[in-house]
Each structure stands twice: as structure tokens, then as C-alpha cells.
Short mmCIF file of C-alpha atoms in Angstrom, two decimals:
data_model
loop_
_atom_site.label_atom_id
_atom_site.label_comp_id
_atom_site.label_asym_id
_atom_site.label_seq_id
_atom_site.Cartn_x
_atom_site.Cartn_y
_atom_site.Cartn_z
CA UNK A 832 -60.19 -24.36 -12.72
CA UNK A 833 -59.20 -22.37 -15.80
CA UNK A 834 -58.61 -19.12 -13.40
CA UNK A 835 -56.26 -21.71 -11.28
CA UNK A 836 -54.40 -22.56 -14.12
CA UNK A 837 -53.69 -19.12 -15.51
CA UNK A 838 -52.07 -18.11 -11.90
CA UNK A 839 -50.13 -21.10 -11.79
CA UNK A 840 -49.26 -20.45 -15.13
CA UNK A 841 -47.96 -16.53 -14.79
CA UNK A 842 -46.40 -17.74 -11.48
CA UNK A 843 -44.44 -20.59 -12.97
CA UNK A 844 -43.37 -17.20 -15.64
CA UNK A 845 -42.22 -15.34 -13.03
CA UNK A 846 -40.03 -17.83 -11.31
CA UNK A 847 -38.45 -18.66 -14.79
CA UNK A 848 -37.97 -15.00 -15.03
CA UNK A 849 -36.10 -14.47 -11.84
CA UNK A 850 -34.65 -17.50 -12.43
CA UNK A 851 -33.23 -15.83 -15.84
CA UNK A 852 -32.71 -12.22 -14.56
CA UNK A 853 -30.00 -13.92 -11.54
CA UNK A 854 -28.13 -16.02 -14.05
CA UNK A 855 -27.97 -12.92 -16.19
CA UNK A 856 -26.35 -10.90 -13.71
CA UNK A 857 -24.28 -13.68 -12.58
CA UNK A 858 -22.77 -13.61 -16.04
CA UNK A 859 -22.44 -10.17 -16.63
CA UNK A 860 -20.16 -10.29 -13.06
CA UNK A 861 -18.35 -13.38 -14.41
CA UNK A 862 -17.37 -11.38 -17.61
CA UNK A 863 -16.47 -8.04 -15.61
CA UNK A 864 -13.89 -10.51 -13.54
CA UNK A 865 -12.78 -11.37 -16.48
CA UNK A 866 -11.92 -8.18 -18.21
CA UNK A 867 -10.74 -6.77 -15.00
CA UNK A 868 -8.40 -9.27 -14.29
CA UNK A 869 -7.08 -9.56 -18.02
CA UNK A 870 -6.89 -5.52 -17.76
CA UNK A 871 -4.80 -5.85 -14.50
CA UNK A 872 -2.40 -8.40 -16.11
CA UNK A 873 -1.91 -6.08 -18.87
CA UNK A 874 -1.04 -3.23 -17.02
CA UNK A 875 1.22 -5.39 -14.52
CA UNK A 876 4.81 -4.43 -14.75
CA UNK A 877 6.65 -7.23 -14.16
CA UNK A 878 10.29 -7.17 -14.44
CA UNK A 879 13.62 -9.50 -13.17
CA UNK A 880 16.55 -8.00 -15.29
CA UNK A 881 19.86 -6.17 -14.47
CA UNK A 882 17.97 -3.00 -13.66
CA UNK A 883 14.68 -3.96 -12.09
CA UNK A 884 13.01 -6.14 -10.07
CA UNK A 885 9.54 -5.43 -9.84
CA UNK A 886 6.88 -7.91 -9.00
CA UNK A 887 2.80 -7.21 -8.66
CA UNK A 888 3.75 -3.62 -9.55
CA UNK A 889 6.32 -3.09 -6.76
CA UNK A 890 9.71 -2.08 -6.93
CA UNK A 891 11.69 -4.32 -4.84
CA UNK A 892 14.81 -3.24 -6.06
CA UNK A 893 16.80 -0.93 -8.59
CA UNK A 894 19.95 -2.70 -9.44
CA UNK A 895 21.04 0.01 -11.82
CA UNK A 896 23.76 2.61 -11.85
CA UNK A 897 22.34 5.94 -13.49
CA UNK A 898 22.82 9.51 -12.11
CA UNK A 899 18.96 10.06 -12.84
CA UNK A 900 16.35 7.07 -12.98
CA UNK A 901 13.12 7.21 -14.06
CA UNK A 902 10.58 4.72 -12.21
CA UNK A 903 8.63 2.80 -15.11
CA UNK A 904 4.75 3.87 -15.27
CA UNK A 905 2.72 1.10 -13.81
CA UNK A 906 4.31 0.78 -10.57
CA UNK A 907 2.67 1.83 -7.67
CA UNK A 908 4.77 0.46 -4.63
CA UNK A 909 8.36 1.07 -3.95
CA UNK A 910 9.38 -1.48 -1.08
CA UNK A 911 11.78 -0.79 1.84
CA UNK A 912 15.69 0.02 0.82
CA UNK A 913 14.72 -0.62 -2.42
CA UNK A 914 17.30 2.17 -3.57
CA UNK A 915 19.21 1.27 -0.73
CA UNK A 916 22.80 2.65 -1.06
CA UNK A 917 22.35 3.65 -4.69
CA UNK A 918 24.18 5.81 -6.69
CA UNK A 919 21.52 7.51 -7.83
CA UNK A 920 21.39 11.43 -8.20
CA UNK A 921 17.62 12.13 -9.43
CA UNK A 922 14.35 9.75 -9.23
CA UNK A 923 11.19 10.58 -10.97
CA UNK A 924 8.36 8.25 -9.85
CA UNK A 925 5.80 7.50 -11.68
CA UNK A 926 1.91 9.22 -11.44
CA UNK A 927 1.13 5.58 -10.83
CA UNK A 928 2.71 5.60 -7.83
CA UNK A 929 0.20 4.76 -4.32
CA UNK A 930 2.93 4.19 -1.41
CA UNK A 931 6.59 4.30 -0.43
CA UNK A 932 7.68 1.94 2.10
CA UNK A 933 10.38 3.21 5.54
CA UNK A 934 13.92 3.50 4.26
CA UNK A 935 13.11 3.06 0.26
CA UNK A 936 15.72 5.54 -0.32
CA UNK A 937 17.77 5.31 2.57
CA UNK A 938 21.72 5.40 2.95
CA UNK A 939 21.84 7.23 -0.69
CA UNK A 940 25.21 9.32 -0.52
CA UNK A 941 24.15 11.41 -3.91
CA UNK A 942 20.55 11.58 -3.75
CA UNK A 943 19.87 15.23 -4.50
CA UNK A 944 16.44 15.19 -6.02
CA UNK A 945 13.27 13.31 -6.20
CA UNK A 946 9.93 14.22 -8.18
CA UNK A 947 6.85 12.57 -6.72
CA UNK A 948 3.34 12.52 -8.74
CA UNK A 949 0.82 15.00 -7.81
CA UNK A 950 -1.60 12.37 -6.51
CA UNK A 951 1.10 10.53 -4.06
CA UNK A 952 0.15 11.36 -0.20
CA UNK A 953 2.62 11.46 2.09
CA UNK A 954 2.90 8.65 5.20
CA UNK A 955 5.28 10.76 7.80
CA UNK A 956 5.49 7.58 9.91
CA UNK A 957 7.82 6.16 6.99
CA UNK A 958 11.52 7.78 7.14
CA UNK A 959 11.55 7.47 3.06
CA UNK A 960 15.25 9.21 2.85
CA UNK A 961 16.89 8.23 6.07
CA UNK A 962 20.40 9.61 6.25
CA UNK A 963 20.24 10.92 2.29
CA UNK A 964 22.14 13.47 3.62
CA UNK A 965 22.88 15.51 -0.07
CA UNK A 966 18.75 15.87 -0.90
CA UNK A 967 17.93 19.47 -1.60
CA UNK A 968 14.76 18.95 -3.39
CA UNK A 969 11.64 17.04 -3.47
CA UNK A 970 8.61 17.69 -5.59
CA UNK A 971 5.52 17.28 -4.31
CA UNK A 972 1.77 17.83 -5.01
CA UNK A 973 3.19 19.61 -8.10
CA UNK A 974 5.16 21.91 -6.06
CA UNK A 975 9.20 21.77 -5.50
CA UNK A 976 10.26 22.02 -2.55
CA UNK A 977 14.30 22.93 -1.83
CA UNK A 978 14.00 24.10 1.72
CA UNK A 979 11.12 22.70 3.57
CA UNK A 980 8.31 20.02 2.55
CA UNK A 981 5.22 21.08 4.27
CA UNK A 982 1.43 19.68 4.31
CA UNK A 983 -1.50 21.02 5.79
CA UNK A 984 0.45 23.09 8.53
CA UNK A 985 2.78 19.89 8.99
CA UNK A 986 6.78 20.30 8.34
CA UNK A 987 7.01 16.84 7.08
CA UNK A 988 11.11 17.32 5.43
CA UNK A 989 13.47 19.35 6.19
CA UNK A 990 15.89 20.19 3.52
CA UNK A 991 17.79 23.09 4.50
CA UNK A 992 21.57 22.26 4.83
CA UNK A 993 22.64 25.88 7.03
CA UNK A 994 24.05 24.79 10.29
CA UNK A 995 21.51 27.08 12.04
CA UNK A 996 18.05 26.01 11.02
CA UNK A 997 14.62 27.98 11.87
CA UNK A 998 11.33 26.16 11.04
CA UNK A 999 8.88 28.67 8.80
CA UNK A 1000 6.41 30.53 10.23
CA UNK A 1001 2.43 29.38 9.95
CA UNK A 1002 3.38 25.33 10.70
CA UNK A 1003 1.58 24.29 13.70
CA UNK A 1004 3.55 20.66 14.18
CA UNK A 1005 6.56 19.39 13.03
CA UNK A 1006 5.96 15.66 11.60
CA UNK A 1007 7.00 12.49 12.83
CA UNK A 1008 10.67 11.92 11.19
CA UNK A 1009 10.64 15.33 9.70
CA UNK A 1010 14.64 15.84 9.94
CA UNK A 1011 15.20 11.69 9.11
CA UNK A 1012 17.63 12.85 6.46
CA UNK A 1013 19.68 15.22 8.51
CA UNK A 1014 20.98 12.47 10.52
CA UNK A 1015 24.85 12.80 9.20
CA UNK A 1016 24.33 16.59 8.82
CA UNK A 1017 25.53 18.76 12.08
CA UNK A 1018 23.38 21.42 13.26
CA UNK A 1019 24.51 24.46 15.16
CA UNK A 1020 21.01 25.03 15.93
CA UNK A 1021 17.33 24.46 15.40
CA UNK A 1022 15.15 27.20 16.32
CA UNK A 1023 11.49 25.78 15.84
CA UNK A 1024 9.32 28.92 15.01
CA UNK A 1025 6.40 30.49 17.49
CA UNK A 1026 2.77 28.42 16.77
CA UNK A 1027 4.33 25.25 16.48
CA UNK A 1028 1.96 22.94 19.09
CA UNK A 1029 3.01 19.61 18.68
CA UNK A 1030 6.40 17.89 18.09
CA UNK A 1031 5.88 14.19 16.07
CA UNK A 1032 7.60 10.79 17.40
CA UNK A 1033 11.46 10.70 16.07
CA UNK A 1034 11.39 14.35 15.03
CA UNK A 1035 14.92 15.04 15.94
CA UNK A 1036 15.96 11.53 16.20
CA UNK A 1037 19.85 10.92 15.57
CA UNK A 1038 20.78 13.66 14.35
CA UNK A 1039 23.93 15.62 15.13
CA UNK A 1040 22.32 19.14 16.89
CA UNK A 1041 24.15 21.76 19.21
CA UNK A 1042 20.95 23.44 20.57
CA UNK A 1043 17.04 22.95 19.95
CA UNK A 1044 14.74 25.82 21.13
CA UNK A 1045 11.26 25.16 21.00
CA UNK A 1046 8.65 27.90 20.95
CA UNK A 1047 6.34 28.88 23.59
CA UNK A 1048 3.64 27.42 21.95
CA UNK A 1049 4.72 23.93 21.89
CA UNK A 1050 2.00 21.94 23.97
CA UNK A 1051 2.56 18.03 23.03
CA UNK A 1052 6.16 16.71 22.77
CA UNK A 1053 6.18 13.07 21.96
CA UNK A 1054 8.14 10.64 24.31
CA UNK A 1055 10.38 9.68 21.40
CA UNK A 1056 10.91 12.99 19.80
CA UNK A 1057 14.64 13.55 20.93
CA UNK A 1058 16.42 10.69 20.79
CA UNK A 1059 19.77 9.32 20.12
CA UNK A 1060 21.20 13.18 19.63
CA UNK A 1061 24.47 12.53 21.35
CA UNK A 1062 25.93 15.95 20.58
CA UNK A 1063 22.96 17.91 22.40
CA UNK A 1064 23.95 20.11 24.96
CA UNK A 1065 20.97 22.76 24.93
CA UNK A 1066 16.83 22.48 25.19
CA UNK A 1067 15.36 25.68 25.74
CA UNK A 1068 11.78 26.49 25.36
CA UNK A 1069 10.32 30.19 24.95
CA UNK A 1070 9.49 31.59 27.76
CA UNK A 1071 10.00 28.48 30.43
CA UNK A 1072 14.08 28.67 30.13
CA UNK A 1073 17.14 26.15 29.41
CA UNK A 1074 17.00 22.83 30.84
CA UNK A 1075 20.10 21.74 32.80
CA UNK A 1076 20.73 17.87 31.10
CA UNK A 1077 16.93 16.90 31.51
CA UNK A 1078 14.20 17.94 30.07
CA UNK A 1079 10.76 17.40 31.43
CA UNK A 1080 7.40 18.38 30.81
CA UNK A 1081 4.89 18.42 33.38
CA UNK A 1082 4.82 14.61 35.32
CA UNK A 1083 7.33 12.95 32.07
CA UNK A 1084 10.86 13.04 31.93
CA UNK A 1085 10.74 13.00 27.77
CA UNK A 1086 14.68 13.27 27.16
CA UNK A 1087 18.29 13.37 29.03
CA UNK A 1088 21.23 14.99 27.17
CA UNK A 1089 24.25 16.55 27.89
CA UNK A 1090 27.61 15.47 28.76
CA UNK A 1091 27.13 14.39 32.52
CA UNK A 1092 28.56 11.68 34.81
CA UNK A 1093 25.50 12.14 37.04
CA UNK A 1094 21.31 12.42 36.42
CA UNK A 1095 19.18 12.87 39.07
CA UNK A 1096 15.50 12.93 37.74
CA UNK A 1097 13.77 15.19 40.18
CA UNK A 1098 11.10 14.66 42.70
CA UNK A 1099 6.97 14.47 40.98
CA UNK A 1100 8.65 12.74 37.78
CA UNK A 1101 6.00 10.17 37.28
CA UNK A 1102 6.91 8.68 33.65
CA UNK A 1103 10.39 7.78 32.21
CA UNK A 1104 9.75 8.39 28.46
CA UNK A 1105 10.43 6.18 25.53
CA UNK A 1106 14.09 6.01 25.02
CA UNK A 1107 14.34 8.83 26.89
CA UNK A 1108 18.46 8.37 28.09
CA UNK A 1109 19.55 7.57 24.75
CA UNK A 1110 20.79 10.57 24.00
CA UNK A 1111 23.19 10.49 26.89
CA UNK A 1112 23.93 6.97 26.04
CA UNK A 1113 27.78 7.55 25.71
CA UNK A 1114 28.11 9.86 29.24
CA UNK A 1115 25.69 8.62 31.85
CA UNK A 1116 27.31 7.06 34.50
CA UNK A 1117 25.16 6.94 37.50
CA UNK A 1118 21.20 7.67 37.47
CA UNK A 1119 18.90 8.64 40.47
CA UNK A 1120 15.47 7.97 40.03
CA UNK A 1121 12.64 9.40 42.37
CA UNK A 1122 10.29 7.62 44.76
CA UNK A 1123 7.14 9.82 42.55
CA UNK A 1124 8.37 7.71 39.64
CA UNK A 1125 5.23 5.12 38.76
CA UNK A 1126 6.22 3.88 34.70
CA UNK A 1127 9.07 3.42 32.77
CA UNK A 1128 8.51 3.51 29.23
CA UNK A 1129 9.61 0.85 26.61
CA UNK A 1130 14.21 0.98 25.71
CA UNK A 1131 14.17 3.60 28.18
CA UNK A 1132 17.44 3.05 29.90
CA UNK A 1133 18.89 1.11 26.61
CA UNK A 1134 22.43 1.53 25.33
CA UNK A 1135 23.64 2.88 28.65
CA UNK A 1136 27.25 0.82 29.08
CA UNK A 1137 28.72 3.14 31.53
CA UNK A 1138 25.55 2.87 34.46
CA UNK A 1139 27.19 0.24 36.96
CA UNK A 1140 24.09 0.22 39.45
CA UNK A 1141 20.40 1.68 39.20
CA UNK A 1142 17.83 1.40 41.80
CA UNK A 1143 14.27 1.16 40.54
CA UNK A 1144 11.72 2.28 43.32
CA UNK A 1145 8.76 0.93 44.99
CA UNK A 1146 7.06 3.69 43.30
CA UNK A 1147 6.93 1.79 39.78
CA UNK A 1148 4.03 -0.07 38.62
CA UNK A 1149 5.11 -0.30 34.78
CA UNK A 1150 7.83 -1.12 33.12
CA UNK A 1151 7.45 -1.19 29.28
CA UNK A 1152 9.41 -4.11 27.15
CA UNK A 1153 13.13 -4.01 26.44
CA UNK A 1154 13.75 -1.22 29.18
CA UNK A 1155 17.09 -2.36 30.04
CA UNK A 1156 18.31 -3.56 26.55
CA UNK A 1157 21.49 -4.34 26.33
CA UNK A 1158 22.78 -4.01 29.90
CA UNK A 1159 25.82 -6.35 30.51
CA UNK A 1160 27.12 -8.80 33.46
CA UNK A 1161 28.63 -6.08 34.92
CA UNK A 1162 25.77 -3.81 35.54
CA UNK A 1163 23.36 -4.34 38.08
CA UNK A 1164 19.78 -3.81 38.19
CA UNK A 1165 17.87 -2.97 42.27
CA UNK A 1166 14.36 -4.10 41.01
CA UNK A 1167 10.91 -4.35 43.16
CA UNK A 1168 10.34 -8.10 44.61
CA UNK A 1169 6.95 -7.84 41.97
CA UNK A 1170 8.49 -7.54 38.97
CA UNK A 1171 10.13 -11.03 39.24
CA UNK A 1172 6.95 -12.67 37.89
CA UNK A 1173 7.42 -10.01 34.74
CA UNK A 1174 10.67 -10.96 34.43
CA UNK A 1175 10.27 -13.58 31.25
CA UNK A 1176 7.66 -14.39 28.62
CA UNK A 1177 7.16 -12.00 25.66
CA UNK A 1178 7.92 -8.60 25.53
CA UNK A 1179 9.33 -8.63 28.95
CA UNK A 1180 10.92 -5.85 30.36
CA UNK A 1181 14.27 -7.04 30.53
CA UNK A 1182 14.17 -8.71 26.96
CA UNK A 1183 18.15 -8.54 25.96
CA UNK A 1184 18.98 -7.89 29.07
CA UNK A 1185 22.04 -9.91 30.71
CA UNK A 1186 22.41 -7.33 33.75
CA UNK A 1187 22.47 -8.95 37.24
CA UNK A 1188 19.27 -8.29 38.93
CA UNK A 1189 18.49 -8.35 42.77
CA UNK A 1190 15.13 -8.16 43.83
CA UNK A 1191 14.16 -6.45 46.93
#
């Protein structure tokens, strides 16, 4: 009985030891909350006056007028257009800084330098400068930068303001958005140098460009990587020739350009790229399309006022959203009998499209 006793005795212990050891830990990870979130208030930089307003550490916007503007420590977000159309000449950000959001700088006529922190990485899917036409240098990982901003054998910025531009040698891709500032600048030329592979989504996109030669090493061009270049009257590539108006690689018509009345995409075209005829938006007036053709990819035919009639064949299976965006009443659209059922609900492919369509 006494033996019985003594075991209920050290187990009752132990539970009122466990018991203790769990409401001890429970506090110690109520008081760490605590501090934490008293630290976090404390470093928060809060502000809603005529220069600043910055909420949960975020710039939202700089409502200031200096030539050069120094980004409080603390923050460690600056939002979209946040600088948008902003006087501003110089911008140091602070080494708090995480993340820029697309367009935080965007539309700023004097913007001629910006110092990042050394431990800010770069997102090349954001277009952080779009048409900042005047930047000529950005600092970055500790280094400044006043021609090119490269990463890791990516071009991610081009800053070089010559008319005729060649890419340095030992890049291997050139980055999604990478001449996003150029787009009020006018190029001569842009030579992109031998052991470049890929070309990044919205590479050239918008800008004003004579001539692009690509190198003969080029193996990926993105669907979107020429777009909206309405002065382009030359693609070359190294060793394959000039294209005449179109250029397509292997089964994918990627972009049209030129000044023509008349495109006709040839025979084994399979894919219509993404926005692939924007570039010829203002001088496309009649489009032939071949019976290989099986997917059209999303706003490819968009902006296209002049077309008056295009004949989609029996050939297509796919046609991305928005393809026909913006077509008018006047402008008619020969579509496939089985794209009728396609023809509303979300992200159909003739969202924003008021073009008369005849199924056949």
C-alpha cells in the first residue's frame, strides 16, 4: 500500500510539473509577443504630413518638392506611383528598404539618380522607372551603375542614352522590362551582344527603336517581348537574316512591325503571340491568317482600327481573352461556328470587343 502511494504520489509530481513547465513556456511566448509587437510599433514610421504619407512602413506617397529626397529609415515598401510625376532629381532609399512596387517612380521628367541599399533585390517583373526618361544612374548592391544595371548575367536597366545601343558582352538574357525607361527615348539601334539566350516579357516594349538585331545565340524570345514599338522597321537576327514586317520563330508568329497595308502570316504559323500586331497597330490594314494557325494568344489583334475584315480559320482551337480588344462597329470579325459558346462569360475572347461577328 505504502509502495502504491509513493507512485501515485511522484506521478501526481510529474503531472504538476508538466503542468508548470507548459504554462511557463506559454508565458515566456506571451511576453516575447509582447516585446515584439511593442518593438515593431516603435520602429513603425508612420507619417500623414505635407511631405509623407507612409502607413505600416510604406511609402504611399511623397508629396514633396525637393531636387534630392532622402527616404526616412524604417520604411521598407514604396507602393506603386508613389513618386509618380515628381519633381524629384535624386532618391536615396533607405537600407530598410524590402520591395518596390511597378511604376513607384514612373512618369518622373528629372529623375537622374537613385541609390538603393545593398541588401534590396531586384523584382524585374516590376517596371520601377517607367518612362523616367533622364535616369543615368542607379546604385545597386553597393555598386553604381551609369550605363547598364546587370545581375547574375541578367541586363535588368538600361541606362545608356546613345541613339545606337549595344548590350555588354558576358549577359546571357536581357530581363523582363529591362529598357522600361527608354520608352520616350528614340533609338537608332539596339544591337543585343553574341551569348545573349533569352529575351524577358516587355523587353523592348514601347519604346521608340529604328532597328533591333539579336544575336545568334538568342534561343527563347518571349511572346510579349516586342510590343507596341511603332517606329520599328528592322528585326534581324545573326546569322538567320532580316525579317520582312514579321517576325517568327519556329511554329509562333512573336511580333509584326513595319509600315505595311498588308500581313500575310505564312503557311506552318501555329501560334499568334501575345500582342503580337501591336506594334503595327497604326498601319495594318488587312491581315491573312493561315489554315496551320491553331491559337491566338491573349490582345493579340488589339488596337488595330484600320483592319475592316479578318477571317479566323477552322484551324483555331484557342483564342486567349481580350483578342480583339477594342475593335469597333465597323470592323468585322469571320469567326468558327464553335467559338459562339466562348463568346461571353469571363475573360472571353472578345471582352471589349464591339466588332460585328459572323459565325461560319
Amino acid at each position: 500500500m505504502a509502495q502504491l502511494q509513493s507512485v501515485a504520489a511522484v506521478a501526481s509530481n510529474a503531472v504538476w510539473i508538466t503542468i508548470g513547465v507548459f504554462a511557463a513556456l506559454f508565458a515566456l511566448t506571451l511576453a516575447l509577443r509582447i516585446v515584439r509587437s511593442k518593438k515593431y510599433r516603435s520602429r513603425r514610421s508612420d507619417r500623414d504630413d505635407a511631405e509623407w504619407k507612409i502607413r505600416y512602413n510604406t511609402v504611399y506617397e511623397y508629396r514633396g518638392n525637393a531636387a534630392r529626397v532622402v527616404v526616412p529609415e524604417g520604411v521598407t515598401d514604396v507602393f506603386s506611383k508613389a513618386f509618380y510625376k515628381k519633381s524629384v532629381q535624386t532618391v536615396v532609399l533607405p537600407t530598410t528598404l524590402r520591395q518596390m512596387h511597378a511604376m513607384a517612380f514612373s512618369h518622373c521628367p528629372n529623375l537622374q539618380e537613385v541609390v538603393l541599399p545593398q541588401n534590396f533585390h531586384w523584382d524585374e517583373r516590376e517596371e520601377y522607372f517607367y518612362e523616367s526618361p533622364r535616369l543615368s544612374a542607379v546604385t545597386y548592391h553597393g555598386k553604381r551603375c551609369t550605363d547598364f544595371v546587370i545581375e547574375d548575367g541578367t541586363l535588368l536597366l538600361c541606362l545608356v542614352k546613345n541613339n545606337v545601343v549595344e548590350t555588354p558582352q558576358g549577359i546571357r538574357r536581357i530581363g523582363s522590362r529591362a529598357f522600361s525607361s527608354s520608352s520616350n527615348r528614340a533609338y537608332t539601334q539596339i544591337r543585343v551582344s553574341e551569348g545573349v539566350r533569352e529575351i524577358g516579357a516587355n523587353a523592348f516594349r514601347g519604346i521608340s527603336i529604328k532597328q533591333i538585331v539579336l544575336p545568334s545565340t538568342v534561343q527563347t524570345l518571349a511572346e510579349e517581348s516586342i510590343t507596341f514599338c511603332t517606329d520599328l522597321r528592322s528585326v534581324e537576327i545573326v546569322g538567320v537574316g532580316e525579317f520582312d514586317g514579321l517576325l517568327v520563330l519556329g511554329d509562333t508568329l512573336i511580333a509584326a512591325f513595319g509600315d505595311k497595308e498588308c500581313y500575310v502570316v505564312p503557311e506552318g504559323v501555329k501560334r499568334i503571340g501575345k500582342l503580337a500586331f501591336s506594334t503595327a497597330l497604326n498601319c495594318t490594314q488587312s491581315i491573312r491568317l493561315p489554315d496551320t494557325l491553331e491559337y491566338i494568344g491573349s490582345h493579340a489583334f488589339s488596337f488595330l482600327p484600320y483592319v475592316e475584315r479578318l477571317r479566323i480559320p477552322q484551324s483555331v482551337r484557342e483564342i486567349e481573352m481580350r483578342a480583339f480588344e477594342f475593335w469597333r462597329e465597323n470592323q468585322t470579325l469571320e469567326m468558327p461556328l464553335r467559338f459562339r459558346a466562348q463568346a461571353g462569360g469571363d475573360n472571353c475572347w472578345n471582352e471589349k470587343c464591339r466588332a460585328r461577328i459572323e459565325y461560319v
